[in-house]
Short mmCIF file of C-alpha atoms in Angstrom, two decimals:
data_model
loop_
_atom_site.label_atom_id
_atom_site.label_comp_id
_atom_site.label_asym_id
_atom_site.label_seq_id
_atom_site.Cartn_x
_atom_site.Cartn_y
_atom_site.Cartn_z
CA GLY A 1149 19.87 -20.08 41.53
CA ALA A 1150 16.36 -18.68 41.87
CA LEU A 1151 13.62 -20.93 43.21
CA VAL A 1152 9.92 -21.19 42.28
CA SER A 1153 7.35 -22.52 44.71
CA GLY A 1154 3.70 -23.50 44.61
CA ALA A 1155 1.55 -26.35 43.37
CA LEU A 1156 4.10 -27.35 40.75
CA LEU A 1157 2.78 -30.84 39.99
CA LYS A 1158 -0.42 -31.40 38.10
CA GLY A 1159 -3.07 -32.91 40.39
CA ASP A 1160 -1.02 -32.32 43.51
CA PRO A 1161 -2.04 -29.27 45.58
CA ALA A 1162 0.99 -29.54 47.91
CA THR A 1163 3.50 -26.67 47.84
CA ARG A 1164 6.82 -27.67 46.35
CA TRP A 1165 10.05 -25.93 45.42
CA CYS A 1166 12.19 -26.24 42.29
CA ASP A 1167 15.12 -24.49 40.66
CA ALA A 1168 13.62 -21.94 38.24
CA ARG A 1169 15.73 -22.99 35.28
CA ASN A 1170 15.04 -26.64 35.80
CA TYR A 1171 11.34 -26.00 36.13
CA GLU A 1172 11.29 -23.97 32.91
CA HIS A 1173 13.11 -26.82 31.16
CA LEU A 1174 10.52 -29.32 32.45
CA LEU A 1175 7.65 -27.10 31.29
CA ARG A 1176 9.14 -26.85 27.80
CA ILE A 1177 9.39 -30.64 27.60
CA LEU A 1178 5.75 -30.92 28.69
CA ARG A 1179 4.66 -28.34 26.11
CA ALA A 1180 6.64 -30.10 23.36
CA ARG A 1181 4.96 -33.45 24.19
CA SER A 1182 1.49 -31.91 24.12
CA ARG A 1183 2.15 -29.95 20.90
CA PRO A 1184 -0.35 -31.01 18.13
CA ALA A 1185 1.13 -32.91 15.23
CA VAL A 1186 1.08 -30.54 12.29
CA SER A 1187 2.55 -31.05 8.81
CA SER A 1188 4.49 -28.04 7.65
CA GLU A 1189 3.45 -26.22 4.44
CA PRO A 1190 5.70 -24.69 1.78
CA VAL A 1191 6.58 -21.04 2.32
CA GLU A 1192 4.50 -20.10 -0.74
CA ALA A 1193 1.41 -20.97 1.34
CA LEU A 1194 2.19 -18.33 4.00
CA THR A 1195 0.44 -15.46 2.24
CA CYS A 1196 -2.70 -17.57 1.76
CA PHE A 1197 -2.72 -18.32 5.50
CA LEU A 1198 -2.16 -14.66 6.49
CA HIS A 1199 -4.85 -13.37 4.17
CA GLY A 1200 -7.31 -16.06 5.31
CA TRP A 1201 -6.63 -15.26 9.00
CA GLN A 1202 -7.25 -11.53 8.40
CA THR A 1203 -10.50 -12.11 6.44
CA ARG A 1204 -12.34 -14.29 9.01
CA PHE A 1205 -15.55 -12.47 9.60
CA SER A 1206 -18.18 -13.18 12.27
CA ALA A 1207 -20.58 -10.54 10.88
CA ALA A 1208 -22.28 -9.92 7.56
CA ASP A 1209 -22.84 -6.18 7.97
CA PRO A 1210 -20.15 -4.20 6.07
CA VAL A 1211 -19.56 -1.78 8.94
CA ASP A 1212 -19.07 -4.63 11.38
CA ARG A 1213 -16.66 -6.25 8.94
CA CYS A 1214 -14.76 -3.01 8.68
CA PHE A 1215 -14.51 -2.88 12.48
CA GLU A 1216 -13.30 -6.48 12.67
CA THR A 1217 -10.59 -5.73 10.08
CA VAL A 1218 -9.41 -2.56 11.79
CA GLU A 1219 -9.38 -4.42 15.13
CA ARG A 1220 -7.07 -7.06 13.65
CA LEU A 1221 -4.77 -4.59 11.86
CA ARG A 1222 -4.52 -2.05 14.64
CA GLY A 1223 -1.01 -0.93 15.50
CA LEU A 1224 0.31 -1.69 12.01
CA PRO A 1225 2.37 1.23 10.59
CA LEU A 1226 1.64 1.87 6.89
CA PRO A 1227 2.04 4.67 4.39
CA ALA A 1228 -1.14 6.65 4.90
CA ALA A 1229 -2.40 6.23 1.31
CA LEU A 1230 -2.18 2.41 1.42
CA TRP A 1231 -4.89 2.00 4.04
CA GLU A 1232 -7.85 2.85 1.84
CA THR A 1233 -6.39 2.26 -1.63
CA GLU A 1234 -5.00 -1.21 -1.01
CA VAL A 1235 -4.96 -2.78 2.46
CA LEU A 1236 -8.65 -2.45 3.52
CA PRO A 1237 -10.05 -3.15 -0.01
CA SER A 1238 -7.99 -6.35 -0.29
CA ARG A 1239 -9.61 -7.71 2.87
CA ILE A 1240 -13.16 -6.29 2.79
CA PRO A 1241 -15.32 -7.07 -0.25
CA ALA A 1242 -16.66 -3.83 -1.81
CA TYR A 1243 -14.95 -1.73 0.83
CA ARG A 1244 -16.51 1.74 1.23
CA SER A 1245 -14.77 4.74 2.83
CA ARG A 1246 -18.00 5.74 4.54
CA ASP A 1247 -17.87 2.55 6.65
CA LEU A 1248 -14.58 3.65 8.12
CA ASP A 1249 -15.97 7.15 8.61
CA LEU A 1250 -18.81 5.65 10.66
CA LEU A 1251 -16.27 3.88 12.92
CA PHE A 1252 -14.53 7.17 13.57
CA ALA A 1253 -17.81 8.92 14.24
CA GLU A 1254 -19.31 6.34 16.58
CA GLY A 1255 -16.38 4.22 17.81
CA ASP A 1256 -13.08 4.64 19.57
CA VAL A 1257 -10.96 4.39 16.42
CA LEU A 1258 -8.19 6.93 15.73
CA TRP A 1259 -5.29 7.32 13.41
CA LEU A 1260 -1.80 7.81 14.85
CA GLY A 1261 1.27 9.17 13.07
CA ARG A 1262 4.27 6.81 13.07
CA GLY A 1263 6.64 8.91 10.93
CA GLU A 1264 6.28 11.18 7.91
CA ALA A 1265 3.13 10.19 5.96
CA VAL A 1266 2.99 6.93 7.93
CA VAL A 1267 0.00 6.16 10.16
CA THR A 1268 -1.57 3.29 12.06
CA LEU A 1269 -5.22 2.76 12.92
CA CYS A 1270 -5.76 1.93 16.56
CA PHE A 1271 -7.90 2.45 19.64
CA SER A 1272 -7.26 4.79 22.55
CA GLU A 1273 -6.42 1.83 24.82
CA ASP A 1274 -3.56 0.87 22.47
CA LEU A 1275 -1.58 4.11 22.93
CA ASP A 1276 0.55 2.77 25.79
CA LEU A 1277 1.73 -0.12 23.52
CA LEU A 1278 2.39 2.07 20.50
CA GLN A 1279 3.84 5.14 22.19
CA PRO A 1280 5.79 3.98 25.24
CA GLU A 1281 8.03 7.11 25.21
CA PRO A 1282 6.91 10.68 25.97
CA VAL A 1283 6.27 12.96 23.03
CA ALA A 1284 6.78 16.70 23.18
CA PRO A 1285 3.39 18.47 23.20
CA SER A 1286 2.17 20.51 20.26
CA ALA A 1287 2.49 24.28 20.58
CA LEU A 1288 -0.66 24.66 18.49
CA LEU A 1289 -2.99 22.84 20.89
CA PRO A 1290 -2.43 24.16 24.41
CA ASP A 1291 -5.36 22.35 26.06
CA VAL A 1292 -4.91 18.58 25.99
CA HIS A 1293 -8.60 18.11 26.81
CA ALA A 1294 -9.98 20.32 24.01
CA ARG A 1295 -10.58 19.79 20.31
CA TYR A 1296 -9.94 22.49 17.73
CA THR A 1297 -10.97 23.13 14.13
CA LEU A 1298 -8.36 24.40 11.73
CA ASP A 1299 -9.96 27.82 11.60
CA ALA A 1300 -9.96 28.05 15.42
CA ILE A 1301 -6.21 27.24 15.49
CA VAL A 1302 -5.49 29.82 12.77
CA GLU A 1303 -7.48 32.52 14.62
CA ARG A 1304 -5.90 31.67 17.97
CA HIS A 1305 -2.30 31.96 16.79
CA GLY A 1306 -2.76 34.69 14.16
CA ARG A 1307 -0.79 32.77 11.50
CA SER A 1308 -1.59 31.81 7.96
CA ALA A 1309 -3.50 28.62 7.22
CA GLY A 1310 -0.55 27.32 5.22
CA GLU A 1311 1.87 27.70 8.14
CA VAL A 1312 -0.55 26.11 10.60
CA THR A 1313 -1.31 23.20 8.23
CA THR A 1314 2.39 22.43 7.81
CA GLU A 1315 2.98 22.44 11.55
CA LEU A 1316 -0.15 20.32 12.21
CA TRP A 1317 1.14 17.52 9.95
CA GLN A 1318 4.59 17.70 11.51
CA ASP A 1319 3.06 17.30 14.97
CA ALA A 1320 0.83 14.49 13.71
CA TRP A 1321 3.76 12.52 12.24
CA ARG A 1322 5.55 12.45 15.56
CA GLY A 1323 2.47 11.28 17.38
CA ALA A 1324 1.66 14.42 19.38
CA ILE A 1325 -1.77 15.11 17.82
CA SER A 1326 -4.44 13.50 15.69
CA ASN A 1327 -7.79 14.37 14.08
CA ASP A 1328 -11.12 12.76 14.84
CA SER A 1329 -11.97 12.39 11.12
CA MET A 1330 -10.49 10.37 8.27
CA ALA A 1331 -11.48 13.17 5.87
CA ALA A 1332 -8.57 15.35 7.10
CA LEU A 1333 -6.14 12.52 6.43
CA ARG A 1334 -7.66 11.87 2.98
CA ARG A 1335 -7.26 15.52 2.02
CA GLY A 1336 -3.65 15.43 3.14
CA ILE A 1337 -3.01 12.27 1.08
CA GLU A 1338 -4.55 13.80 -2.05
CA HIS A 1339 -2.37 16.91 -1.78
CA ASP A 1340 0.85 15.29 -0.47
CA PHE A 1341 0.27 16.86 2.98
CA THR A 1342 1.14 20.34 1.72
CA SER A 1343 -0.80 23.47 2.56
CA GLY A 1344 -1.81 23.97 -1.04
CA THR A 1345 -0.64 27.59 -1.13
CA PRO A 1346 -2.06 29.09 -4.31
CA GLY A 1347 0.12 30.48 -7.08
CA ALA A 1348 -0.15 34.03 -8.31
CA GLY A 1349 -0.02 35.46 -11.79
CA GLU A 1350 2.12 38.33 -13.02
CA SER A 1351 -0.38 40.81 -11.63
CA GLY A 1352 0.02 39.32 -8.15
CA ARG A 1353 -3.62 38.22 -8.07
CA VAL A 1354 -4.35 34.65 -6.99
CA ARG A 1355 -5.83 32.54 -9.77
CA ARG A 1356 -9.32 31.22 -8.94
CA GLY A 1357 -8.42 27.65 -9.86
CA ALA A 1358 -5.36 27.74 -7.60
CA PHE A 1359 -7.44 29.16 -4.76
CA ASN A 1360 -10.02 26.37 -5.10
CA ARG A 1361 -7.27 23.78 -5.02
CA MET A 1362 -5.87 25.37 -1.87
CA ARG A 1363 -9.33 25.42 -0.25
CA ARG A 1364 -9.83 21.68 -1.03
CA SER A 1365 -6.35 20.82 0.30
CA ARG A 1366 -6.89 22.39 3.72
CA PRO A 1367 -7.27 19.70 6.43
CA ASP A 1368 -10.26 21.56 7.84
CA ALA A 1369 -12.45 18.47 8.30
CA GLY A 1370 -12.94 17.19 11.78
CA ASN A 1371 -11.19 18.44 14.92
CA TRP A 1372 -7.59 18.31 15.99
CA PHE A 1373 -6.72 17.10 19.48
CA ALA A 1374 -3.64 16.36 21.56
CA LEU A 1375 -2.80 12.73 22.30
CA PRO A 1376 -2.10 11.79 25.94
CA SER A 1377 1.52 11.37 26.91
CA PRO A 1378 2.53 8.18 28.74
CA GLY A 1379 2.73 8.37 32.52
CA GLU A 1380 5.50 7.10 34.73
CA ALA A 1381 7.98 4.69 33.29
CA PRO A 1382 6.80 1.13 34.02
CA ASP A 1383 8.89 -1.25 36.11
CA SER A 1384 10.45 -4.44 34.64
CA LEU A 1385 7.41 -6.57 35.40
CA ALA A 1386 5.06 -4.04 33.77
CA LEU A 1387 7.36 -3.82 30.74
CA GLN A 1388 7.22 -7.63 30.41
CA GLU A 1389 3.42 -7.50 30.39
CA LEU A 1390 3.44 -4.72 27.76
CA ASP A 1391 5.66 -6.89 25.56
CA LYS A 1392 3.17 -9.77 26.01
CA ASP A 1393 0.38 -7.48 24.90
CA ARG A 1394 2.40 -6.51 21.82
CA ALA A 1395 2.91 -10.18 21.02
CA ARG A 1396 -0.85 -10.76 21.44
CA MET A 1397 -1.56 -7.86 19.10
CA MET A 1398 0.69 -9.42 16.43
CA LEU A 1399 -0.84 -12.86 16.96
CA ASN A 1400 -4.31 -11.43 16.67
CA ARG A 1401 -3.26 -9.71 13.43
CA ASN A 1402 -1.32 -12.48 11.68
CA GLY A 1403 -2.12 -15.75 13.48
CA ILE A 1404 1.62 -16.41 13.40
CA VAL A 1405 4.70 -14.51 14.56
CA PHE A 1406 8.33 -14.96 13.47
CA ARG A 1407 11.38 -12.73 13.00
CA GLU A 1408 10.75 -11.61 9.44
CA LEU A 1409 7.22 -10.40 10.17
CA CYS A 1410 8.55 -8.28 13.06
CA GLN A 1411 10.86 -6.49 10.65
CA ARG A 1412 7.77 -4.89 9.09
CA GLU A 1413 6.81 -3.36 12.45
CA ASP A 1414 8.15 -0.31 14.21
CA HIS A 1415 10.72 -0.38 17.02
CA SER A 1416 8.12 -1.03 19.75
CA PHE A 1417 7.62 -4.52 18.18
CA ALA A 1418 11.26 -5.42 17.72
CA TRP A 1419 11.86 -9.17 17.52
CA GLY A 1420 14.06 -9.35 20.59
CA ARG A 1421 11.30 -7.94 22.82
CA VAL A 1422 8.47 -9.93 21.26
CA PHE A 1423 10.49 -13.15 21.26
CA ARG A 1424 11.14 -12.99 24.96
CA ALA A 1425 7.43 -12.45 25.59
CA LEU A 1426 6.52 -15.36 23.32
CA ARG A 1427 8.88 -17.66 25.14
CA LEU A 1428 7.10 -16.88 28.42
CA MET A 1429 3.69 -17.28 26.79
CA GLU A 1430 4.71 -20.68 25.47
CA LEU A 1431 5.39 -21.84 29.09
CA SER A 1432 1.82 -20.93 30.08
CA GLY A 1433 0.34 -22.67 27.05
CA GLU A 1434 -0.96 -19.41 25.50
CA VAL A 1435 1.10 -19.96 22.32
CA VAL A 1436 2.48 -22.94 20.49
CA ALA A 1437 5.93 -23.10 18.94
CA GLY A 1438 6.33 -25.19 15.83
CA HIS A 1439 7.62 -25.52 12.28
CA PHE A 1440 4.49 -24.50 10.39
CA PHE A 1441 6.02 -23.16 7.18
CA GLU A 1442 9.17 -24.37 5.46
CA GLY A 1443 11.86 -21.92 4.59
CA ILE A 1444 11.60 -19.92 7.81
CA ALA A 1445 14.80 -20.50 9.77
CA GLY A 1446 13.89 -19.25 13.22
CA PRO A 1447 11.11 -20.15 15.68
CA GLN A 1448 7.45 -19.74 14.67
CA TYR A 1449 4.62 -19.15 17.16
CA MET A 1450 0.86 -19.55 16.84
CA THR A 1451 -2.03 -19.49 19.23
CA PRO A 1452 -3.97 -22.82 19.57
CA ALA A 1453 -6.84 -21.20 17.65
CA ALA A 1454 -4.48 -20.27 14.80
CA VAL A 1455 -3.14 -23.83 14.70
CA ARG A 1456 -6.71 -25.13 14.23
CA PHE A 1457 -7.25 -22.57 11.48
CA PHE A 1458 -3.98 -23.60 9.87
CA GLN A 1459 -5.06 -27.25 9.81
CA GLU A 1460 -8.47 -26.40 8.37
CA ARG A 1461 -7.11 -23.95 5.83
CA PHE A 1462 -4.79 -26.49 4.22
CA ALA A 1463 -7.16 -29.46 4.46
CA THR A 1464 -8.88 -28.24 1.28
CA PRO A 1465 -7.38 -28.57 -2.22
CA ASP A 1466 -5.52 -25.51 -3.46
CA HIS A 1467 -7.94 -24.87 -6.33
CA ASP A 1468 -10.82 -24.58 -3.85
CA ARG A 1469 -9.06 -21.82 -1.93
CA PRO A 1470 -9.90 -18.14 -2.48
CA VAL A 1471 -8.59 -15.79 -5.17
CA PHE A 1472 -7.29 -12.54 -3.74
CA HIS A 1473 -5.12 -9.60 -4.81
CA LEU A 1474 -2.53 -7.63 -2.82
CA CYS A 1475 -0.41 -4.58 -3.34
CA ALA A 1476 3.29 -5.64 -3.31
CA ALA A 1477 3.81 -3.19 -0.42
CA ASP A 1478 1.03 -4.81 1.64
CA PRO A 1479 2.30 -6.04 5.08
CA ILE A 1480 1.41 -9.66 4.20
CA SER A 1481 2.90 -9.53 0.67
CA PRO A 1482 5.74 -12.01 0.10
CA SER A 1483 7.63 -9.29 -1.85
CA GLY A 1484 10.70 -8.23 0.08
CA LEU A 1485 10.12 -10.71 2.93
CA GLY A 1486 13.34 -12.54 2.05
CA LEU A 1487 11.95 -16.10 2.31
CA GLY A 1488 12.38 -17.08 -1.32
CA ALA A 1489 8.67 -17.65 -2.05
CA HIS A 1490 7.77 -17.60 -5.78
CA GLY A 1491 11.36 -16.91 -6.79
CA GLU A 1492 11.90 -14.46 -9.65
CA GLN A 1493 8.17 -14.00 -10.28
CA LEU A 1494 7.66 -11.60 -7.40
CA PRO A 1495 7.61 -7.87 -8.24
CA ARG A 1496 9.51 -5.39 -6.12
CA ARG A 1497 7.96 -4.19 -2.91
CA LEU A 1498 6.49 -1.00 -4.37
CA ALA A 1499 2.98 0.48 -4.02
CA SER A 1500 2.68 0.53 -7.86
CA ASN A 1501 3.09 -3.29 -8.07
CA HIS A 1502 0.40 -5.93 -7.40
CA LEU A 1503 -0.06 -9.68 -7.04
CA VAL A 1504 -2.98 -12.03 -7.54
CA LEU A 1505 -2.94 -15.39 -5.80
CA HIS A 1506 -5.24 -18.40 -5.99
CA GLY A 1507 -4.59 -20.11 -2.72
CA ALA A 1508 -0.83 -20.53 -2.53
CA GLN A 1509 -0.36 -20.19 -6.30
CA LEU A 1510 0.85 -16.92 -7.72
CA VAL A 1511 -1.25 -16.47 -10.92
CA LEU A 1512 -0.68 -12.83 -11.94
CA THR A 1513 1.64 -9.96 -11.21
CA SER A 1514 1.25 -6.31 -12.21
CA ARG A 1515 4.04 -3.78 -12.35
CA ARG A 1516 3.90 0.03 -12.76
CA ASN A 1517 0.16 0.26 -12.01
CA GLY A 1518 -0.75 -2.34 -14.60
CA ARG A 1519 1.50 -1.27 -17.49
CA SER A 1520 3.25 -4.61 -17.39
CA LEU A 1521 1.25 -7.78 -16.61
CA SER A 1522 2.69 -11.25 -16.13
CA ILE A 1523 0.07 -14.01 -16.22
CA TYR A 1524 1.15 -17.49 -15.14
CA VAL A 1525 -1.84 -19.42 -16.47
CA PRO A 1526 -2.83 -20.07 -20.10
CA PRO A 1527 -5.41 -17.85 -21.85
CA GLU A 1528 -7.99 -20.68 -21.72
CA CYS A 1529 -7.81 -21.01 -17.93
CA PRO A 1530 -11.42 -20.96 -16.61
CA ASP A 1531 -10.44 -18.75 -13.64
CA LEU A 1532 -8.66 -16.08 -15.73
CA GLY A 1533 -11.61 -13.69 -15.41
CA ARG A 1534 -11.38 -13.88 -11.61
CA TYR A 1535 -7.70 -13.12 -11.72
CA LEU A 1536 -8.20 -10.01 -13.89
CA GLN A 1537 -10.56 -8.53 -11.30
CA LEU A 1538 -7.44 -6.70 -10.13
CA VAL A 1539 -8.39 -4.22 -12.87
CA GLN A 1540 -11.80 -3.83 -11.28
CA HIS A 1541 -10.15 -2.99 -7.94
CA LEU A 1542 -7.85 -0.36 -9.40
CA CYS A 1543 -10.56 1.37 -11.45
CA TYR A 1544 -13.45 1.23 -9.07
CA ARG A 1545 -12.07 1.30 -5.50
CA SER A 1546 -13.74 3.66 -3.07
CA PHE A 1547 -10.74 5.94 -2.54
CA GLN A 1548 -8.56 7.34 -5.34
CA PRO A 1549 -9.75 5.05 -8.16
CA ARG A 1550 -7.76 5.21 -11.40
CA ARG A 1551 -9.53 6.95 -14.30
CA GLN A 1552 -7.97 4.59 -16.77
CA PHE A 1553 -5.79 1.51 -16.76
CA ILE A 1554 -3.13 1.31 -19.47
CA ILE A 1555 -1.48 -2.02 -20.33
CA ASP A 1556 1.66 -1.84 -22.44
CA GLU A 1557 2.68 -5.45 -22.32
CA ILE A 1558 1.45 -8.88 -21.20
CA ASN A 1559 4.08 -11.54 -20.64
CA GLY A 1560 6.67 -9.43 -22.43
CA GLU A 1561 4.64 -9.02 -25.63
CA PRO A 1562 2.70 -5.95 -26.84
CA ALA A 1563 -0.63 -5.94 -25.04
CA ALA A 1564 -2.68 -5.16 -28.20
CA ARG A 1565 -1.73 -8.55 -29.68
CA SER A 1566 -2.15 -10.60 -26.52
CA PRO A 1567 -4.46 -13.65 -26.55
CA TYR A 1568 -5.51 -12.72 -22.95
CA LEU A 1569 -7.47 -9.68 -24.16
CA GLU A 1570 -10.47 -11.77 -25.15
CA VAL A 1571 -11.25 -12.43 -21.46
CA LEU A 1572 -10.52 -8.80 -20.46
CA GLU A 1573 -12.96 -7.55 -23.14
CA GLN A 1574 -15.81 -9.59 -21.62
CA ASP A 1575 -15.79 -7.51 -18.40
CA PHE A 1576 -14.28 -4.14 -19.35
CA ASN A 1577 -14.49 -1.45 -22.00
CA ILE A 1578 -11.07 -1.41 -23.72
CA ASP A 1579 -9.49 0.58 -26.52
CA ARG A 1580 -6.50 -0.70 -28.50
CA ASP A 1581 -3.82 1.10 -30.40
CA TYR A 1582 -0.93 -0.50 -32.29
CA LYS A 1583 0.80 -1.53 -29.06
CA SER A 1584 -1.06 -0.66 -25.83
CA VAL A 1585 -4.52 -1.29 -24.38
CA ARG A 1586 -6.54 1.28 -22.43
CA VAL A 1587 -9.18 0.10 -19.93
CA GLN A 1588 -11.58 2.96 -19.50
CA ARG A 1589 -13.46 3.33 -16.22
CA GLU A 1590 -17.23 3.60 -16.80
CA LEU A 1591 -19.25 5.79 -14.46
#
């Protein structure tokens, strides 16, 4: 078999030789003996850990906090609309779209298409991890070093703005191009990434209202540019290092890595590739393998820093842990993870469903954008007002706030007769009819 050589014994500088498999086995025994003693937590506590890990802030400035959050979540593929309606607001108190705009204007942040209407936020240095395969260049942007406005592209090719817009988004989804502004992506989200071609009346004239909608839907903010294509195919050793970097990216994002979390990534972060990298990183002491959460059948890996955070996080009583809300389609949501957490209480993994947790306890779920609420604490619970701040998020978030919030039922009963309304009325302006309740957003 293969041999390894070097200073293989601790405290002994002499060169020695050992069978590679035997030496790996000895290293694993050594790592197992030095592994910190950690009591496992129930799987219901996993979301509390993930959210806490992603909301550790070293800065008080909101722009710096936005940067820290993007740096942790980089490389994560999400439906484009979820970034600013759900994912960033659930991690950054009072999230403002202009903070992300500032990062695009002054930093190295970019958005990268990962499929139709799916994007990730990342940095230029991450492209080799996220796009290991060559992508066919865009026919619209001939110079890979130049940046083009929408009007410049239209004029260059002599085509309609609608045709160019459609092709721009197609090229963006396959990762060939991007835009240096979030405003272009927001306009695309608000108009379902269509060109907004105006309708015409019987006379053939374009209606003014339709023309204004078309003008607002054009992704003419910012500049479009071609993304660099990967160079020569890396050798096996370089591929191994790239997989280690992908594992580090996931550890930085979640604090923990296991098979089910990898299933929410794209193919570059497949469990088989990441697992092999984690096994090697365990030998060097960079990660620790353990049984941190019950109900997860396969191996679980953390960095030593995450293990310390894990111990600190669960050293406090559950009622002293934070209250937070998540969209059910959030990457750290327990919905659809297949681990059995919270049983039948979990809503389906849809963007229109939400959860509120107090530490590891699921206290409220919302389905169909609030039309059906399930509240798992009594009406006299002193923290009920904190749990209902989900309504505040939906009505007042920075991007695409809801004009009104209609509740048809609470715990299976008509909302208008619910004993929970007394607390809701303390913080919001509500109107009742014979069955439903309308929460009106106040400007």
